[in-house]
Short mmCIF file of C-alpha atoms in Angstrom, two decimals:
data_model
loop_
_atom_site.label_atom_id
_atom_site.label_comp_id
_atom_site.label_asym_id
_atom_site.label_seq_id
_atom_site.Cartn_x
_atom_site.Cartn_y
_atom_site.Cartn_z
CA MET A 1 -109.16 -81.99 42.83
CA SER A 2 -109.02 -78.97 45.32
CA LEU A 3 -106.27 -76.75 46.27
CA SER A 4 -104.40 -77.34 50.03
CA GLY A 5 -103.19 -74.63 51.99
CA GLY A 6 -100.41 -74.14 50.65
CA ASP A 7 -101.87 -73.64 47.16
CA ILE A 8 -104.18 -71.11 48.53
CA VAL A 9 -101.23 -69.21 49.88
CA ASP A 10 -99.25 -68.92 46.77
CA LEU A 11 -102.01 -68.56 44.24
CA ALA A 12 -103.35 -65.04 47.06
CA GLU A 13 -99.94 -64.18 46.41
CA LEU A 14 -100.29 -64.28 42.63
CA LEU A 15 -103.67 -62.69 42.57
CA LYS A 16 -102.32 -59.96 45.19
CA GLY A 17 -100.36 -58.36 42.70
CA ALA A 18 -102.92 -58.61 39.72
CA THR A 19 -106.05 -57.19 41.19
CA SER A 20 -107.06 -54.59 44.01
CA GLN A 21 -109.72 -54.96 46.62
CA GLY A 22 -112.35 -52.88 44.70
CA GLU A 23 -112.12 -55.11 41.64
CA LEU A 24 -112.25 -58.25 43.43
CA ASP A 25 -115.33 -57.31 44.94
CA LEU A 26 -116.77 -56.37 41.50
CA PHE A 27 -115.77 -60.19 40.37
CA VAL A 28 -116.82 -61.96 43.49
CA LEU A 29 -119.98 -60.52 42.57
CA ALA A 30 -120.46 -60.96 38.93
CA SER A 31 -118.93 -64.52 39.27
CA THR A 32 -120.72 -65.92 42.30
CA GLY A 33 -124.03 -63.36 42.92
CA ASP A 34 -122.78 -62.80 46.07
CA GLU A 35 -121.18 -59.82 47.79
CA LEU A 36 -117.50 -60.03 48.77
CA PHE A 37 -117.70 -57.94 52.22
CA GLU A 38 -121.35 -58.98 52.96
CA ASP A 39 -121.55 -62.55 51.91
CA TYR A 40 -118.10 -63.96 52.69
CA LEU A 41 -115.68 -61.58 54.99
CA PRO A 42 -116.13 -58.75 57.12
CA PRO A 43 -114.66 -55.24 55.62
CA ASN A 44 -111.55 -53.68 57.08
CA THR A 45 -109.93 -56.65 58.73
CA TYR A 46 -107.64 -58.13 56.36
CA ALA A 47 -104.45 -56.56 54.57
CA LEU A 48 -105.26 -57.90 50.54
CA LYS A 49 -102.83 -61.05 50.84
CA PRO A 50 -104.81 -62.91 53.77
CA LEU A 51 -108.22 -61.25 52.43
CA ILE A 52 -107.52 -63.06 49.15
CA ALA A 53 -106.60 -66.21 51.04
CA ASN A 54 -109.80 -66.61 53.37
CA LEU A 55 -111.73 -65.70 50.18
CA LEU A 56 -110.60 -68.53 48.24
CA ARG A 57 -110.81 -70.87 51.17
CA LEU A 58 -114.70 -69.82 51.43
CA LEU A 59 -114.99 -70.26 47.55
CA GLN A 60 -113.63 -73.66 47.60
CA LYS A 61 -115.98 -74.81 50.61
CA ASN A 62 -118.94 -73.36 49.05
CA GLY A 63 -118.10 -75.07 45.60
CA THR A 64 -117.59 -71.79 43.40
CA LEU A 65 -114.16 -71.04 43.77
CA GLU A 66 -113.58 -72.32 40.17
CA LEU A 67 -116.52 -70.02 38.77
CA PHE A 68 -114.56 -67.21 40.38
CA LEU A 69 -111.31 -68.00 38.85
CA ALA A 70 -112.70 -68.86 35.76
CA TYR A 71 -114.31 -65.22 35.56
CA PHE A 72 -110.95 -64.02 36.67
CA CYS A 73 -108.80 -65.67 34.09
CA LYS A 74 -111.61 -64.07 31.40
CA HIS A 75 -111.26 -60.71 32.95
CA LYS A 76 -107.48 -60.76 33.11
CA PRO A 77 -106.16 -62.22 30.05
CA GLY A 78 -102.81 -60.47 30.32
CA ARG A 79 -102.02 -62.73 33.34
CA ASP A 80 -101.11 -65.82 31.84
CA ASP A 81 -98.98 -66.79 34.92
CA VAL A 82 -102.27 -66.75 37.25
CA ALA A 83 -104.22 -69.04 34.82
CA GLN A 84 -100.67 -71.80 34.31
CA TYR A 85 -100.51 -71.95 37.80
CA ILE A 86 -104.46 -72.59 38.26
CA GLU A 87 -104.49 -75.22 34.92
CA GLY A 88 -101.67 -76.89 37.07
CA LYS A 89 -103.23 -77.05 40.25
CA LEU A 90 -107.00 -77.96 38.83
CA PRO A 91 -106.69 -80.07 36.34
CA GLY A 92 -109.79 -80.04 34.02
CA PHE A 93 -110.17 -76.18 34.83
CA SER A 94 -110.17 -75.24 31.22
CA LYS A 95 -113.84 -76.70 30.75
CA HIS A 96 -115.39 -73.24 32.30
CA ASP A 97 -114.66 -72.13 28.96
CA GLU A 98 -117.70 -73.44 28.06
CA PHE A 99 -119.65 -71.63 31.21
CA LEU A 100 -117.90 -68.42 30.32
CA LYS A 101 -119.23 -68.37 26.60
CA TYR A 102 -122.81 -68.81 27.70
CA LYS A 103 -122.26 -65.07 29.71
CA VAL A 104 -124.53 -62.77 27.69
CA GLY A 105 -125.33 -58.98 29.33
CA LEU A 106 -128.50 -57.77 29.71
CA SER A 107 -128.78 -54.77 27.26
CA ALA A 108 -131.79 -52.59 25.45
CA GLN A 109 -132.00 -52.25 21.93
CA LYS A 110 -133.90 -49.54 19.74
CA ALA A 111 -136.23 -51.29 17.74
CA GLY A 112 -133.73 -53.54 16.29
CA THR A 113 -131.54 -51.19 14.99
CA ILE A 114 -128.30 -52.22 14.00
CA ASN A 115 -125.26 -49.90 14.61
CA SER A 116 -123.21 -50.46 12.17
CA ALA A 117 -120.63 -48.54 13.98
CA ALA A 118 -120.82 -50.96 16.43
CA SER A 119 -117.53 -52.70 18.04
CA THR A 120 -116.82 -56.01 16.32
CA ASN A 121 -116.72 -58.00 19.67
CA ALA A 122 -120.04 -56.33 21.28
CA LEU A 123 -122.16 -58.75 23.19
CA ALA A 124 -125.03 -57.75 20.29
CA PRO A 125 -125.12 -55.37 17.46
CA GLY A 126 -126.63 -52.37 18.78
CA PHE A 127 -126.03 -49.02 20.35
CA GLU A 128 -123.49 -49.17 22.50
CA LYS A 129 -124.49 -45.74 24.90
CA ILE A 130 -125.44 -46.56 28.12
CA LEU A 131 -128.34 -44.33 28.40
CA ARG A 132 -129.33 -45.19 31.60
CA PRO A 133 -126.19 -45.71 34.04
CA ILE A 134 -128.42 -46.41 36.90
CA ILE A 135 -129.44 -49.52 35.35
CA PRO A 136 -126.41 -52.24 35.01
CA LEU A 137 -125.75 -54.57 32.33
CA LEU A 138 -126.21 -57.87 34.24
CA ASP A 139 -124.71 -61.63 33.94
CA ILE A 140 -128.13 -63.21 32.79
CA GLN A 141 -127.86 -66.82 33.95
CA LEU A 142 -126.69 -65.81 37.40
CA TRP A 143 -129.78 -63.21 37.42
CA LEU A 144 -132.29 -66.22 36.64
CA ASN A 145 -130.15 -68.95 39.10
CA ARG A 146 -131.00 -66.16 41.68
CA ILE A 147 -134.73 -65.66 41.17
CA VAL A 148 -135.15 -69.59 40.85
CA ALA A 149 -133.71 -69.64 44.70
CA ILE A 150 -135.55 -66.50 45.87
CA GLN A 151 -139.26 -67.78 44.87
CA ARG A 152 -138.46 -70.89 47.16
CA GLN A 153 -137.67 -68.25 49.98
CA ILE A 154 -141.34 -66.67 49.91
CA CYS A 155 -144.29 -67.73 52.07
CA ARG A 156 -148.22 -66.34 52.17
CA ILE A 157 -149.10 -65.93 55.48
CA ASP A 158 -152.44 -67.15 56.78
CA ALA A 159 -154.19 -66.22 59.76
CA ASP A 160 -156.83 -68.88 60.94
CA GLY A 161 -156.79 -70.52 57.43
CA VAL A 162 -157.28 -67.29 55.78
CA ALA A 163 -154.34 -65.44 53.84
CA SER A 164 -153.56 -62.33 55.24
CA GLY A 165 -149.96 -61.26 53.55
CA THR A 166 -146.82 -62.15 52.34
CA GLY A 167 -143.70 -63.37 54.22
CA PHE A 168 -139.96 -64.96 53.40
CA LEU A 169 -137.11 -66.79 55.01
CA ILE A 170 -134.36 -64.76 56.86
CA GLY A 171 -132.87 -67.78 58.35
CA PRO A 172 -133.82 -71.82 58.47
CA ASP A 173 -136.28 -71.16 60.45
CA LEU A 174 -137.13 -67.43 60.55
CA VAL A 175 -139.69 -65.87 58.83
CA LEU A 176 -140.06 -61.74 58.35
CA THR A 177 -143.22 -59.94 57.58
CA ASN A 178 -145.08 -56.97 58.75
CA CYS A 179 -146.83 -56.83 61.86
CA HIS A 180 -150.04 -55.49 60.91
CA VAL A 181 -149.91 -59.00 58.71
CA VAL A 182 -149.69 -60.96 61.65
CA SER A 183 -151.45 -58.99 64.69
CA GLN A 184 -154.42 -56.94 65.37
CA ASP A 185 -153.40 -54.88 68.62
CA PHE A 186 -149.53 -54.83 67.15
CA LYS A 187 -148.60 -56.42 70.88
CA THR A 188 -149.47 -60.34 69.93
CA CYS A 189 -149.88 -62.31 66.94
CA SER A 190 -152.92 -63.38 66.26
CA PRO A 191 -153.61 -67.52 66.72
CA ASP A 192 -153.10 -69.99 64.29
CA ILE A 193 -150.76 -68.09 62.09
CA SER A 194 -148.53 -70.49 59.73
CA CYS A 195 -146.41 -69.84 56.06
CA ARG A 196 -147.34 -71.24 52.97
CA PHE A 197 -144.40 -72.17 50.59
CA ASP A 198 -144.20 -73.03 47.37
CA TYR A 199 -147.75 -71.66 45.97
CA ILE A 200 -147.04 -70.99 42.77
CA GLN A 201 -148.63 -71.43 39.55
CA LEU A 202 -147.17 -74.44 37.00
CA SER A 203 -146.13 -74.09 33.12
CA SER A 204 -148.54 -76.11 32.34
CA GLY A 205 -151.68 -74.04 34.69
CA GLU A 206 -152.06 -76.28 37.23
CA VAL A 207 -151.71 -74.66 40.76
CA GLU A 208 -149.11 -76.14 43.43
CA THR A 209 -150.61 -75.26 46.47
CA GLY A 210 -147.16 -76.02 48.30
CA MET A 211 -146.44 -76.38 51.82
CA GLU A 212 -148.12 -75.53 55.07
CA VAL A 213 -145.83 -75.03 57.84
CA PRO A 214 -147.28 -73.57 61.10
CA LEU A 215 -145.12 -71.22 63.97
CA ALA A 216 -143.19 -72.66 66.85
CA GLN A 217 -144.51 -72.34 69.98
CA ASP A 218 -144.20 -68.91 71.10
CA GLY A 219 -143.26 -68.36 67.32
CA CYS A 220 -143.52 -64.60 67.34
CA LEU A 221 -140.12 -63.43 68.41
CA LEU A 222 -140.40 -59.91 68.01
CA MET A 223 -142.35 -57.38 66.78
CA SER A 224 -142.43 -53.69 66.17
CA ALA A 225 -145.59 -51.25 65.49
CA PRO A 226 -146.55 -49.74 62.44
CA SER A 227 -146.55 -45.83 62.79
CA ARG A 228 -150.18 -43.67 62.88
CA SER A 229 -148.51 -41.84 60.12
CA ASP A 230 -148.83 -44.71 57.84
CA ALA A 231 -152.25 -44.71 57.63
CA GLY A 232 -152.51 -41.06 57.10
CA GLY A 233 -152.55 -40.15 61.04
CA ASP A 234 -151.12 -37.41 62.65
CA GLY A 235 -148.95 -36.68 59.99
CA GLN A 236 -145.90 -37.28 62.44
CA LEU A 237 -142.92 -39.36 60.86
CA PRO A 238 -142.80 -42.89 61.63
CA THR A 239 -139.73 -43.33 64.36
CA GLU A 240 -136.70 -45.93 64.29
CA ASP A 241 -138.93 -47.67 66.69
CA GLU A 242 -142.38 -47.80 64.33
CA LEU A 243 -141.04 -50.05 61.60
CA ASP A 244 -144.09 -52.62 61.35
CA PHE A 245 -142.30 -55.95 61.16
CA ALA A 246 -142.76 -59.19 62.63
CA LEU A 247 -140.28 -61.54 63.06
CA LEU A 248 -141.71 -65.18 63.24
CA ARG A 249 -140.28 -68.56 64.35
CA LEU A 250 -141.32 -71.90 62.39
CA ALA A 251 -141.91 -74.88 63.91
CA ARG A 252 -139.41 -76.48 61.70
CA PRO A 253 -136.33 -75.18 59.85
CA VAL A 254 -137.78 -75.41 56.44
CA GLY A 255 -134.64 -73.06 55.14
CA ALA A 256 -132.60 -76.14 55.30
CA ASP A 257 -134.80 -78.47 53.02
CA ARG A 258 -132.87 -80.04 50.30
CA LEU A 259 -134.93 -79.65 47.30
CA ALA A 260 -134.87 -80.93 43.61
CA GLY A 261 -131.04 -81.19 42.32
CA ASP A 262 -130.47 -81.56 45.92
CA GLN A 263 -130.55 -78.12 46.07
CA PRO A 264 -130.94 -76.23 49.44
CA ARG A 265 -134.19 -73.90 50.07
CA GLY A 266 -132.13 -71.51 51.51
CA TRP A 267 -133.24 -67.64 53.18
CA LEU A 268 -132.54 -64.33 51.94
CA LYS A 269 -129.48 -62.46 53.64
CA VAL A 270 -130.58 -59.45 55.89
CA PRO A 271 -127.92 -57.11 55.26
CA PHE A 272 -126.24 -54.79 57.61
CA SER A 273 -125.99 -51.76 55.53
CA PRO A 274 -127.28 -52.19 52.58
CA ILE A 275 -127.14 -49.71 49.67
CA LEU A 276 -130.05 -48.51 48.66
CA PRO A 277 -131.36 -48.43 44.78
CA GLN A 278 -130.86 -44.43 43.54
CA LYS A 279 -134.05 -42.25 42.59
CA ASP A 280 -135.58 -43.40 39.82
CA GLY A 281 -133.96 -46.99 40.24
CA SER A 282 -135.31 -50.29 40.02
CA ILE A 283 -137.48 -52.07 42.76
CA PHE A 284 -138.94 -55.93 42.62
CA ILE A 285 -141.13 -57.33 44.56
CA VAL A 286 -141.96 -61.00 44.90
CA GLN A 287 -145.52 -61.18 46.43
CA HIS A 288 -148.98 -62.91 47.06
CA PRO A 289 -151.39 -60.55 46.25
CA GLU A 290 -154.98 -61.21 47.01
CA GLY A 291 -153.64 -64.39 48.54
CA GLY A 292 -152.99 -65.92 45.54
CA THR A 293 -150.31 -67.72 43.67
CA MET A 294 -146.74 -65.93 43.71
CA LYS A 295 -146.06 -63.34 41.28
CA LEU A 296 -143.51 -61.06 40.59
CA ALA A 297 -143.78 -57.12 39.92
CA LEU A 298 -140.60 -55.05 38.07
CA ASP A 299 -140.20 -51.25 37.52
CA THR A 300 -136.59 -50.31 36.62
CA ASN A 301 -137.63 -46.72 37.26
CA SER A 302 -139.44 -46.94 40.46
CA VAL A 303 -137.83 -45.48 43.42
CA LEU A 304 -139.00 -41.80 44.65
CA GLY A 305 -136.85 -41.83 47.40
CA LEU A 306 -136.83 -41.77 51.17
CA ASN A 307 -138.87 -39.92 53.42
CA SER A 308 -137.22 -36.90 55.10
CA ASN A 309 -136.37 -38.66 58.26
CA GLY A 310 -135.00 -42.13 56.59
CA THR A 311 -137.34 -44.60 57.88
CA ARG A 312 -139.90 -45.13 54.70
CA LEU A 313 -138.30 -45.75 51.05
CA ARG A 314 -141.03 -45.03 48.78
CA TYR A 315 -141.47 -46.32 44.84
CA LEU A 316 -144.03 -47.06 41.91
CA THR A 317 -143.39 -50.91 41.67
CA ASN A 318 -147.13 -52.48 41.64
CA THR A 319 -148.53 -54.16 44.75
CA GLU A 320 -152.37 -55.19 46.07
CA PRO A 321 -153.83 -56.14 49.14
CA GLY A 322 -151.95 -59.43 50.11
CA SER A 323 -148.67 -58.41 49.26
CA SER A 324 -147.69 -56.78 52.50
CA GLY A 325 -144.39 -58.23 54.13
CA SER A 326 -143.15 -58.75 50.19
CA PRO A 327 -139.04 -58.37 50.15
CA CYS A 328 -138.46 -55.70 47.98
CA LEU A 329 -135.27 -56.37 45.82
CA SER A 330 -132.78 -54.35 43.80
CA ILE A 331 -132.52 -55.04 39.97
CA ASP A 332 -129.34 -57.70 41.60
CA TRP A 333 -131.83 -59.36 43.84
CA SER A 334 -130.33 -57.75 47.02
CA LEU A 335 -133.48 -57.27 49.49
CA VAL A 336 -133.11 -53.59 50.34
CA ALA A 337 -136.54 -53.17 52.09
CA LEU A 338 -139.98 -54.48 53.56
CA HIS A 339 -142.80 -53.71 51.77
CA HIS A 340 -145.81 -52.21 53.75
CA TYR A 341 -148.12 -50.09 52.55
CA GLY A 342 -149.80 -48.00 49.39
CA ARG A 343 -150.91 -44.95 49.67
CA ARG A 344 -153.51 -43.00 47.11
CA THR A 345 -153.01 -39.24 46.77
CA SER A 346 -155.66 -36.67 45.77
CA ASP A 347 -154.09 -36.34 42.68
CA ALA A 348 -155.23 -40.12 41.22
CA GLY A 349 -151.00 -40.80 41.89
CA GLY A 350 -149.86 -42.00 44.63
CA TYR A 351 -146.98 -44.49 46.00
CA ASN A 352 -145.93 -47.65 47.78
CA GLN A 353 -143.75 -48.01 50.68
CA GLY A 354 -141.27 -50.28 52.52
CA ILE A 355 -139.03 -50.00 55.39
CA PRO A 356 -135.31 -50.03 54.64
CA ILE A 357 -134.21 -53.42 55.79
CA GLY A 358 -131.01 -51.82 57.09
CA LEU A 359 -133.07 -50.35 60.15
CA ILE A 360 -134.95 -53.69 60.99
CA ARG A 361 -131.61 -55.66 60.63
CA LYS A 362 -130.45 -52.70 63.43
CA LYS A 363 -133.66 -53.38 65.89
CA ILE A 364 -133.46 -57.21 65.52
CA ASP A 365 -128.82 -57.23 66.14
CA ARG A 366 -130.49 -55.36 69.38
CA GLU A 367 -132.80 -57.51 70.58
CA PHE A 368 -130.91 -60.73 69.61
CA SER A 369 -127.17 -59.95 69.58
CA SER A 370 -125.60 -61.89 66.84
CA LEU A 371 -128.20 -63.49 65.20
CA LEU A 372 -128.29 -62.43 61.99
CA ALA A 373 -124.75 -62.44 61.53
CA GLU A 374 -124.26 -66.01 62.77
CA LEU A 375 -127.06 -66.95 59.81
CA SER A 376 -125.18 -65.07 57.23
CA HIS A 377 -122.00 -67.23 58.50
CA ALA A 378 -123.98 -70.22 58.25
CA ALA A 379 -125.27 -69.92 54.97
CA ASN A 380 -121.99 -69.43 53.66
CA ALA A 381 -120.35 -72.53 55.20
CA SER A 382 -123.30 -74.90 53.86
#
């Protein structure tokens, strides 16, 4: 059973008196894994009640309404009026108690020592002090579900049958990678570019070779060349037109494929104004190093910061040749940069770096108008 239009308006009135816009944003992220103003609604266009009504309508359309409402009721125990209204309109709603009891936070213990002063309702016995505030506590099932989805959206880029880098879906038939992965002259694609999805090692040790998808005719939609300074050149800073990316169109919309369990393959959303991780924050990179099966590199103390004009993000997360074109992700799996380069320094140190995804989004938007906005809308409606 679903909520009618009138039910949504009435429930929006109740929720308006029980929450704020900021809290609503947090509840949407925690319960669905999506962001209110990035994935559902544009910011600053609605008063609170219409905003909530539109959100409820979209959540119901994509099948996550009851998860959101269950999370809301769990974290607003004093609002019995809200819970009673929902239970009256959605028979069987209480079944989501089963879902909620499995919501566990990720935290860190010190050598397994139990803190006798810990609260009796803590998620786990141990020290409760937040030692690194920039590392959030995460809902483990949502976090795991997200990486399972992301692995389907990553591909190895092959040029003339040889692995040349990594890429990832940003639309049903759109792949983002580095310019230097697919082009030698930084103007045209090399011949015979293809994308291999689902190239992974199984738990049995066997390798799943996956699915090779060629580019469409004229499949190189847009390129932005790298900067000479990326390779230790003249020392000038990269400009906002030197972003080392290529936007490719596939011969078919693999992002719309239905996979096991009738789950869509989907694609990574390219945010317009992403929140970059803070210094010493986390960067995760899903990649095909050395052309091999898909790997995940994690570092929760990775970010060094931006270069002086904000055109490159530097970090310490491990990569290898073949990792160029990989997505750089925050700890909650939001896309923040396109990995493209690693540099060793004379003191045996060094850094890896990527292009902030917001700069790439702006350049794509300039060339293709509302393409990515339409894709975000399609993803929310699917």
